mmCIF file of C-alpha atoms in Angstrom:
data_model
loop_
_atom_site.group_PDB
_atom_site.id
_atom_site.type_symbol
_atom_site.label_atom_id
_atom_site.label_comp_id
_atom_site.label_asym_id
_atom_site.label_seq_id
_atom_site.Cartn_x
_atom_site.Cartn_y
_atom_site.Cartn_z
ATOM 1 C CA MET A 1 53.978 75.644 -38.174
ATOM 2 C CA GLN A 2 55.209 79.451 -37.619
ATOM 3 C CA PRO A 3 54.732 81.810 -40.627
ATOM 4 C CA SER A 4 57.938 82.939 -42.713
ATOM 5 C CA PHE A 5 57.049 86.683 -42.213
ATOM 6 C CA ARG A 6 58.484 88.831 -39.531
ATOM 7 C CA ILE A 7 56.598 90.939 -37.148
ATOM 8 C CA LEU A 8 57.484 94.663 -35.825
ATOM 9 C CA ILE A 9 55.250 96.035 -33.102
ATOM 10 C CA LEU A 10 55.488 99.716 -31.269
ATOM 11 C CA ASP A 11 53.765 101.012 -28.382
ATOM 12 C CA ASP A 12 55.317 102.917 -25.439
ATOM 13 C CA ASP A 13 53.038 101.135 -23.292
ATOM 14 C CA LYS A 14 54.802 98.213 -21.990
ATOM 15 C CA LEU A 15 51.585 96.454 -20.541
ATOM 16 C CA VAL A 16 49.953 96.159 -24.143
ATOM 17 C CA THR A 17 53.284 95.052 -25.681
ATOM 18 C CA SER A 18 53.942 92.447 -23.093
ATOM 19 C CA SER A 19 50.174 91.634 -24.122
ATOM 20 C CA LEU A 20 50.785 91.442 -27.817
ATOM 21 C CA LYS A 21 53.226 89.024 -27.127
ATOM 22 C CA SER A 22 51.576 86.505 -25.294
ATOM 23 C CA LEU A 23 48.720 86.510 -27.830
ATOM 24 C CA LEU A 24 51.186 86.416 -30.222
ATOM 25 C CA SER A 25 53.236 83.610 -28.734
ATOM 26 C CA LEU A 26 49.630 81.662 -28.340
ATOM 27 C CA GLU A 27 48.836 81.267 -31.783
ATOM 28 C CA GLY A 28 52.249 80.368 -32.931
ATOM 29 C CA LEU A 29 53.196 84.611 -34.005
ATOM 30 C CA SER A 30 56.243 83.918 -31.851
ATOM 31 C CA GLY A 31 59.164 85.657 -33.987
ATOM 32 C CA ALA A 32 57.993 88.929 -33.425
ATOM 33 C CA VAL A 33 60.053 91.730 -31.860
ATOM 34 C CA PHE A 34 58.621 94.420 -29.559
ATOM 35 C CA PHE A 35 59.715 97.913 -28.757
ATOM 36 C CA ASN A 36 58.222 100.987 -26.337
ATOM 37 C CA ALA A 37 60.211 103.808 -28.037
ATOM 38 C CA PRO A 38 59.815 104.727 -31.897
ATOM 39 C CA LEU A 39 63.407 105.637 -32.190
ATOM 40 C CA GLU A 40 64.770 102.959 -30.822
ATOM 41 C CA ALA A 41 62.371 100.502 -33.196
ATOM 42 C CA LEU A 42 63.464 103.006 -36.164
ATOM 43 C CA GLU A 43 67.081 101.896 -35.504
ATOM 44 C CA TYR A 44 66.674 98.086 -35.014
ATOM 45 C CA LEU A 45 64.262 98.578 -38.594
ATOM 46 C CA LYS A 46 67.108 100.217 -40.423
ATOM 47 C CA LYS A 47 69.382 96.743 -40.103
ATOM 48 C CA HIS A 48 66.682 93.881 -39.798
ATOM 49 C CA PRO A 49 63.797 93.837 -42.026
ATOM 50 C CA ALA A 50 60.168 93.452 -40.700
ATOM 51 C CA GLU A 51 57.165 91.999 -43.016
ATOM 52 C CA VAL A 52 54.312 93.345 -40.489
ATOM 53 C CA ILE A 53 54.995 96.779 -39.248
ATOM 54 C CA ILE A 54 52.704 97.492 -36.205
ATOM 55 C CA SER A 55 52.408 101.059 -33.973
ATOM 56 C CA ASP A 56 50.464 102.714 -31.614
ATOM 57 C CA PHE A 57 49.348 105.934 -32.544
ATOM 58 C CA MET A 58 49.597 108.746 -29.462
ATOM 59 C CA MET A 59 53.225 108.386 -28.381
ATOM 60 C CA ASP A 60 56.378 110.469 -27.685
ATOM 61 C CA LYS A 61 59.076 112.070 -29.865
ATOM 62 C CA MET A 62 57.489 110.604 -32.902
ATOM 63 C CA ASN A 63 54.092 109.513 -33.369
ATOM 64 C CA GLY A 64 52.287 106.174 -35.180
ATOM 65 C CA ILE A 65 51.721 107.948 -38.600
ATOM 66 C CA GLU A 66 55.204 109.554 -38.370
ATOM 67 C CA PHE A 67 57.103 106.187 -37.538
ATOM 68 C CA LEU A 68 55.332 103.948 -40.017
ATOM 69 C CA SER A 69 56.020 106.468 -42.747
ATOM 70 C CA ALA A 70 60.006 105.886 -42.019
ATOM 71 C CA ALA A 71 59.355 102.262 -42.157
ATOM 72 C CA GLN A 72 57.554 102.426 -45.445
ATOM 73 C CA LYS A 73 60.992 104.056 -46.481
ATOM 74 C CA LEU A 74 62.766 101.492 -45.584
ATOM 75 C CA TYR A 75 60.414 98.089 -46.878
ATOM 76 C CA PRO A 76 57.975 99.671 -49.089
ATOM 77 C CA ASP A 77 56.306 96.473 -49.422
ATOM 78 C CA SER A 78 55.631 95.677 -45.335
ATOM 79 C CA SER A 79 52.106 95.872 -44.750
ATOM 80 C CA ARG A 80 51.907 98.542 -41.905
ATOM 81 C CA ILE A 81 49.133 98.306 -39.078
ATOM 82 C CA LEU A 82 48.133 101.806 -37.071
ATOM 83 C CA LEU A 83 46.677 100.626 -33.290
ATOM 84 C CA THR A 84 44.638 103.877 -32.415
ATOM 85 C CA GLY A 85 41.796 105.248 -29.710
ATOM 86 C CA TYR A 86 38.406 106.178 -31.382
ATOM 87 C CA ALA A 87 39.432 109.713 -30.904
ATOM 88 C CA ASP A 88 42.168 109.376 -33.578
ATOM 89 C CA LYS A 89 40.075 107.874 -36.425
ATOM 90 C CA ASN A 90 39.716 110.221 -38.479
ATOM 91 C CA SER A 91 43.974 110.608 -38.382
ATOM 92 C CA ALA A 92 44.216 106.862 -38.928
ATOM 93 C CA VAL A 93 42.049 107.266 -41.731
ATOM 94 C CA LYS A 94 43.888 110.221 -43.034
ATOM 95 C CA ALA A 95 47.215 108.233 -42.394
ATOM 96 C CA ILE A 96 45.919 105.189 -44.943
ATOM 97 C CA ASN A 97 44.892 107.457 -47.799
ATOM 98 C CA GLU A 98 48.010 109.551 -47.603
ATOM 99 C CA THR A 99 50.902 106.949 -46.725
ATOM 100 C CA GLY A 100 49.432 103.615 -47.831
ATOM 101 C CA LEU A 101 48.733 101.939 -44.379
ATOM 102 C CA TYR A 102 47.348 98.987 -44.814
ATOM 103 C CA LYS A 103 44.930 99.008 -42.066
ATOM 104 C CA TYR A 104 44.094 100.837 -38.567
ATOM 105 C CA ILE A 105 42.417 99.074 -35.698
ATOM 106 C CA GLU A 106 41.090 100.646 -32.663
ATOM 107 C CA LYS A 107 41.495 100.204 -29.178
ATOM 108 C CA PRO A 108 40.467 98.159 -27.305
ATOM 109 C CA TRP A 109 40.949 95.649 -29.954
ATOM 110 C CA ASP A 110 39.312 92.111 -30.816
ATOM 111 C CA ASN A 111 41.988 89.440 -30.582
ATOM 112 C CA ASP A 112 40.386 87.031 -33.067
ATOM 113 C CA GLU A 113 40.149 90.088 -35.739
ATOM 114 C CA LEU A 114 44.050 91.533 -34.808
ATOM 115 C CA ILE A 115 45.556 88.160 -35.244
ATOM 116 C CA ILE A 116 43.739 87.565 -38.818
ATOM 117 C CA SER A 117 44.760 91.438 -39.813
ATOM 118 C CA ILE A 118 48.240 90.520 -38.601
ATOM 119 C CA LYS A 119 48.141 87.269 -40.685
ATOM 120 C CA ASN A 120 46.509 88.409 -43.899
ATOM 121 C CA ALA A 121 48.880 91.308 -43.620
ATOM 122 C CA GLY A 122 51.856 89.172 -43.739
ATOM 123 C CA GLU A 123 50.360 87.390 -46.855
ATOM 124 C CA LYS A 124 49.829 90.257 -48.241
ATOM 125 C CA ALA A 125 53.808 91.752 -47.517
ATOM 126 C CA LEU A 126 55.139 88.253 -49.045
ATOM 127 C CA LEU A 127 53.058 88.191 -52.018
ATOM 128 C CA SER A 128 53.958 91.724 -52.555
ATOM 129 C CA GLN A 129 57.625 90.332 -52.912
ATOM 130 C CA GLN A 130 57.606 88.159 -54.621
ATOM 131 C CA LEU A 131 55.591 89.494 -57.318
ATOM 132 C CA LYS A 132 58.516 92.502 -57.055
ATOM 133 C CA GLU A 133 61.432 88.968 -57.551
ATOM 134 C CA THR A 134 59.484 88.128 -59.935
ATOM 135 C CA ASN A 135 58.867 91.180 -62.400
ATOM 136 C CA LYS A 136 62.778 91.583 -61.493
ATOM 137 C CA LYS A 137 63.682 88.504 -63.196
ATOM 138 C CA LEU A 138 60.814 89.141 -65.864
ATOM 139 C CA LYS A 139 62.893 92.143 -66.789
ATOM 140 C CA GLU A 140 66.743 90.611 -66.398
ATOM 141 C CA TYR A 141 65.198 87.566 -68.661
ATOM 142 C CA ASN A 142 63.660 90.028 -71.643
ATOM 143 C CA THR A 143 67.100 91.845 -71.303
ATOM 144 C CA GLN A 144 69.239 88.644 -71.584
ATOM 145 C CA LEU A 145 66.120 87.431 -74.449
ATOM 146 C CA GLN A 146 66.590 90.940 -76.054
ATOM 147 C CA GLU A 147 69.886 90.644 -76.209
ATOM 148 C CA LEU A 148 69.980 87.080 -78.019
ATOM 149 C CA VAL A 149 67.501 88.394 -80.519
ATOM 150 C CA LYS A 150 69.783 91.304 -81.143
ATOM 151 C CA GLU A 151 73.261 89.036 -81.575
ATOM 152 C CA LYS A 152 71.252 86.377 -83.645
ATOM 153 C CA THR A 153 69.711 88.890 -85.901
ATOM 154 C CA ALA A 154 73.193 90.049 -85.968
ATOM 155 C CA ASP A 155 74.327 86.617 -86.942
ATOM 156 C CA ILE A 156 71.307 86.129 -89.589
ATOM 157 C CA LEU A 157 72.376 89.530 -91.685
ATOM 158 C CA GLU A 158 75.701 88.506 -91.589
ATOM 159 C CA THR A 159 74.621 85.212 -93.006
ATOM 160 C CA ASN A 160 72.697 86.667 -95.757
ATOM 161 C CA GLU A 161 74.886 88.989 -96.675
ATOM 162 C CA LYS A 162 77.904 86.555 -97.003
ATOM 163 C CA LEU A 163 74.664 84.306 -99.294
ATOM 164 C CA SER A 164 74.292 87.101 -100.910
ATOM 165 C CA ALA A 165 77.480 87.817 -102.323
ATOM 166 C CA VAL A 166 78.371 83.935 -103.122
ATOM 167 C CA ILE A 167 74.545 84.353 -104.873
ATOM 168 C CA ASN A 168 75.617 87.358 -106.954
ATOM 169 C CA CYS A 169 79.358 86.302 -107.630
ATOM 170 C CA CYS A 170 78.288 82.257 -108.876
ATOM 171 C CA ALA A 171 78.981 81.600 -112.500
ATOM 172 C CA ASP A 172 76.255 79.329 -112.139
ATOM 173 C CA SER A 173 72.546 80.599 -112.781
ATOM 174 C CA ILE A 174 70.571 80.400 -109.528
ATOM 175 C CA ILE A 175 66.408 81.056 -109.599
ATOM 176 C CA LEU A 176 63.692 80.469 -106.813
ATOM 177 C CA ILE A 177 60.406 79.963 -108.339
ATOM 178 C CA SER A 178 57.059 79.108 -107.165
ATOM 179 C CA ASP A 179 55.595 75.811 -107.947
ATOM 180 C CA LYS A 180 53.779 77.470 -110.901
ATOM 181 C CA GLY A 181 56.980 78.411 -112.549
ATOM 182 C CA VAL A 182 56.892 81.994 -111.945
ATOM 183 C CA MET A 183 60.674 83.252 -111.178
ATOM 184 C CA GLN A 184 60.322 85.399 -107.885
ATOM 185 C CA SER A 185 64.391 86.222 -107.875
ATOM 186 C CA VAL A 186 67.210 85.796 -109.845
ATOM 187 C CA ASN A 187 71.380 86.365 -109.772
ATOM 188 C CA PRO A 188 73.329 88.373 -112.045
ATOM 189 C CA ALA A 189 74.266 85.274 -114.237
ATOM 190 C CA ALA A 190 70.572 84.357 -114.524
ATOM 191 C CA GLU A 191 70.101 87.410 -116.023
ATOM 192 C CA LYS A 192 73.003 87.122 -118.544
ATOM 193 C CA LEU A 193 72.266 83.750 -119.416
ATOM 194 C CA PHE A 194 68.465 84.734 -120.618
ATOM 195 C CA GLY A 195 69.145 88.069 -121.152
ATOM 196 C CA ARG A 196 66.941 89.787 -119.542
ATOM 197 C CA ALA A 197 66.973 92.202 -116.238
ATOM 198 C CA ASP A 198 65.952 90.725 -112.820
ATOM 199 C CA SER A 199 62.912 93.298 -112.826
ATOM 200 C CA ILE A 200 61.123 91.264 -116.385
ATOM 201 C CA LEU A 201 62.269 87.988 -115.775
ATOM 202 C CA LYS A 202 60.402 88.166 -111.980
ATOM 203 C CA THR A 203 57.311 88.659 -114.544
ATOM 204 C CA LYS A 204 57.996 85.321 -116.422
ATOM 205 C CA ASN A 205 57.329 82.036 -116.286
ATOM 206 C CA ILE A 206 60.666 80.213 -116.830
ATOM 207 C CA SER A 207 58.799 77.263 -118.482
ATOM 208 C CA ALA A 208 59.385 80.408 -121.589
ATOM 209 C CA LEU A 209 62.852 80.243 -121.110
ATOM 210 C CA LEU A 210 63.874 76.405 -121.349
ATOM 211 C CA GLU A 211 64.027 74.344 -123.733
ATOM 212 C CA ILE A 212 61.850 71.305 -121.722
ATOM 213 C CA LYS A 213 58.873 68.769 -122.263
ATOM 214 C CA GLU A 214 56.383 70.696 -120.115
ATOM 215 C CA ASN A 215 55.053 67.425 -118.675
ATOM 216 C CA SER A 216 58.782 67.206 -117.120
ATOM 217 C CA LEU A 217 58.885 70.500 -115.746
ATOM 218 C CA ASN A 218 55.821 70.248 -114.267
ATOM 219 C CA GLU A 219 56.531 66.913 -113.242
ATOM 220 C CA ILE A 220 59.394 68.462 -110.790
ATOM 221 C CA LEU A 221 57.116 71.698 -110.012
ATOM 222 C CA SER A 222 54.753 69.243 -108.761
ATOM 223 C CA SER A 223 56.769 66.567 -107.371
ATOM 224 C CA ARG A 224 57.997 68.829 -104.013
ATOM 225 C CA LYS A 225 61.414 66.857 -104.445
ATOM 226 C CA SER A 226 65.232 67.633 -104.937
ATOM 227 C CA GLY A 227 66.742 66.047 -108.536
ATOM 228 C CA LEU A 228 69.029 66.913 -111.749
ATOM 229 C CA PHE A 229 67.541 67.615 -114.857
ATOM 230 C CA ARG A 230 69.803 67.148 -117.664
ATOM 231 C CA ASP A 231 69.736 68.013 -121.766
ATOM 232 C CA VAL A 232 67.823 71.475 -121.253
ATOM 233 C CA TYR A 233 68.349 74.514 -123.231
ATOM 234 C CA ALA A 234 68.017 77.885 -121.851
ATOM 235 C CA VAL A 235 66.736 80.541 -124.328
ATOM 236 C CA ASN A 236 68.276 83.649 -124.131
ATOM 237 C CA ALA A 237 65.122 86.369 -125.167
ATOM 238 C CA ALA A 238 67.437 89.255 -126.214
ATOM 239 C CA SER A 239 69.756 86.916 -128.648
ATOM 240 C CA GLY A 240 67.604 84.022 -129.109
ATOM 241 C CA SER A 241 70.582 81.597 -129.074
ATOM 242 C CA LYS A 242 70.117 78.747 -126.914
ATOM 243 C CA THR A 243 72.721 77.690 -124.503
ATOM 244 C CA PRO A 244 72.552 73.582 -123.324
ATOM 245 C CA VAL A 245 72.397 73.285 -119.724
ATOM 246 C CA GLU A 246 71.637 70.988 -116.220
ATOM 247 C CA ILE A 247 69.491 71.929 -113.479
ATOM 248 C CA SER A 248 69.919 70.885 -110.039
ATOM 249 C CA PHE A 249 66.669 71.736 -107.807
ATOM 250 C CA ALA A 250 65.260 71.754 -104.695
ATOM 251 C CA TYR A 251 62.488 72.072 -103.025
ATOM 252 C CA ILE A 252 62.122 74.848 -99.656
ATOM 253 C CA PRO A 253 58.974 75.688 -97.558
ATOM 254 C CA GLU A 254 56.426 77.735 -98.508
ATOM 255 C CA ASN A 255 55.729 76.077 -102.196
ATOM 256 C CA LYS A 256 59.124 77.065 -103.497
ATOM 257 C CA TYR A 257 62.018 75.248 -105.559
ATOM 258 C CA VAL A 258 65.497 76.559 -105.912
ATOM 259 C CA PHE A 259 66.848 75.774 -109.691
ATOM 260 C CA VAL A 260 70.798 76.132 -110.311
ATOM 261 C CA ILE A 261 71.353 76.599 -113.726
ATOM 262 C CA ARG A 262 74.817 75.416 -114.955
ATOM 263 C CA ASP A 263 76.131 76.355 -118.170
ATOM 264 C CA MET A 264 76.946 72.645 -119.972
ATOM 265 C CA SER A 265 78.533 74.559 -123.357
ATOM 266 C CA PHE A 266 82.034 74.002 -122.892
ATOM 267 C CA GLN A 267 81.236 70.194 -121.851
ATOM 268 C CA LYS A 268 78.949 69.672 -124.483
ATOM 269 C CA GLU A 269 81.497 71.842 -127.006
ATOM 270 C CA THR A 270 84.592 69.100 -125.497
ATOM 271 C CA GLU A 271 82.180 65.929 -126.270
ATOM 272 C CA ARG A 272 81.764 66.941 -129.526
ATOM 273 C CA LEU A 273 85.334 67.579 -130.257
ATOM 274 C CA ARG A 274 86.052 64.046 -129.024
ATOM 275 C CA GLU A 275 83.614 62.336 -130.925
ATOM 276 C CA ASP A 276 85.073 64.246 -133.709
ATOM 277 C CA PHE A 277 88.392 62.723 -133.187
ATOM 278 C CA ILE A 278 87.315 59.500 -132.681
#
């Protein structure tokens, strides 16, 4: 199976490029392109990408290090290999350190070593491209996720503001209590009903402000259910007056309850007047 990476080979010796073409063809690497002039190879690379770029060292007009450095600017993720003679070994090592070459191979090379190096270089370049593409997608996904979180947060804040406005303007008393009966949040109607400010009410147990059978309140708090409780009186701590109320309650997560307390004074007075009339 032919590999999916593309190969460009540059050597000013036509005999070398011809032998390499035959070698690569035998190994199934027949998709490679070959050049004998650096400037021609560079012009080709400006229009056609390559994952593996191989260049001879000593050439006219541009040496191999200069050519591979120019190729790196065009394709940073490519794997670049320098073919060099023994005398140029130090220059090759320096080029690896300075320009990030994949490796250098001395002439005359071992055919097996060369083919293995080319295949490994191609796999490395493809993995680098895949990683880059994955990082790009992750960055895009992260940006989209941040925008989504921003939108959802704005929606939640808007909903909370509307809910707070409804609760604060509601004529019924709305109280959040723990499953032990301790008040944790009250609205202005509850402050008026019980005759105490929010800061004071949040230190008290609701059982101290309701005339209700103790076992009935305990049953409510231990039931973890929703329901309705009638014939209850709310005690105003400031005046000592008692207001007939009706309590709707609902259990919410984290062992809490919402109590909605409705003043039943008008209904009670209406019932009394009707009974008196009868």
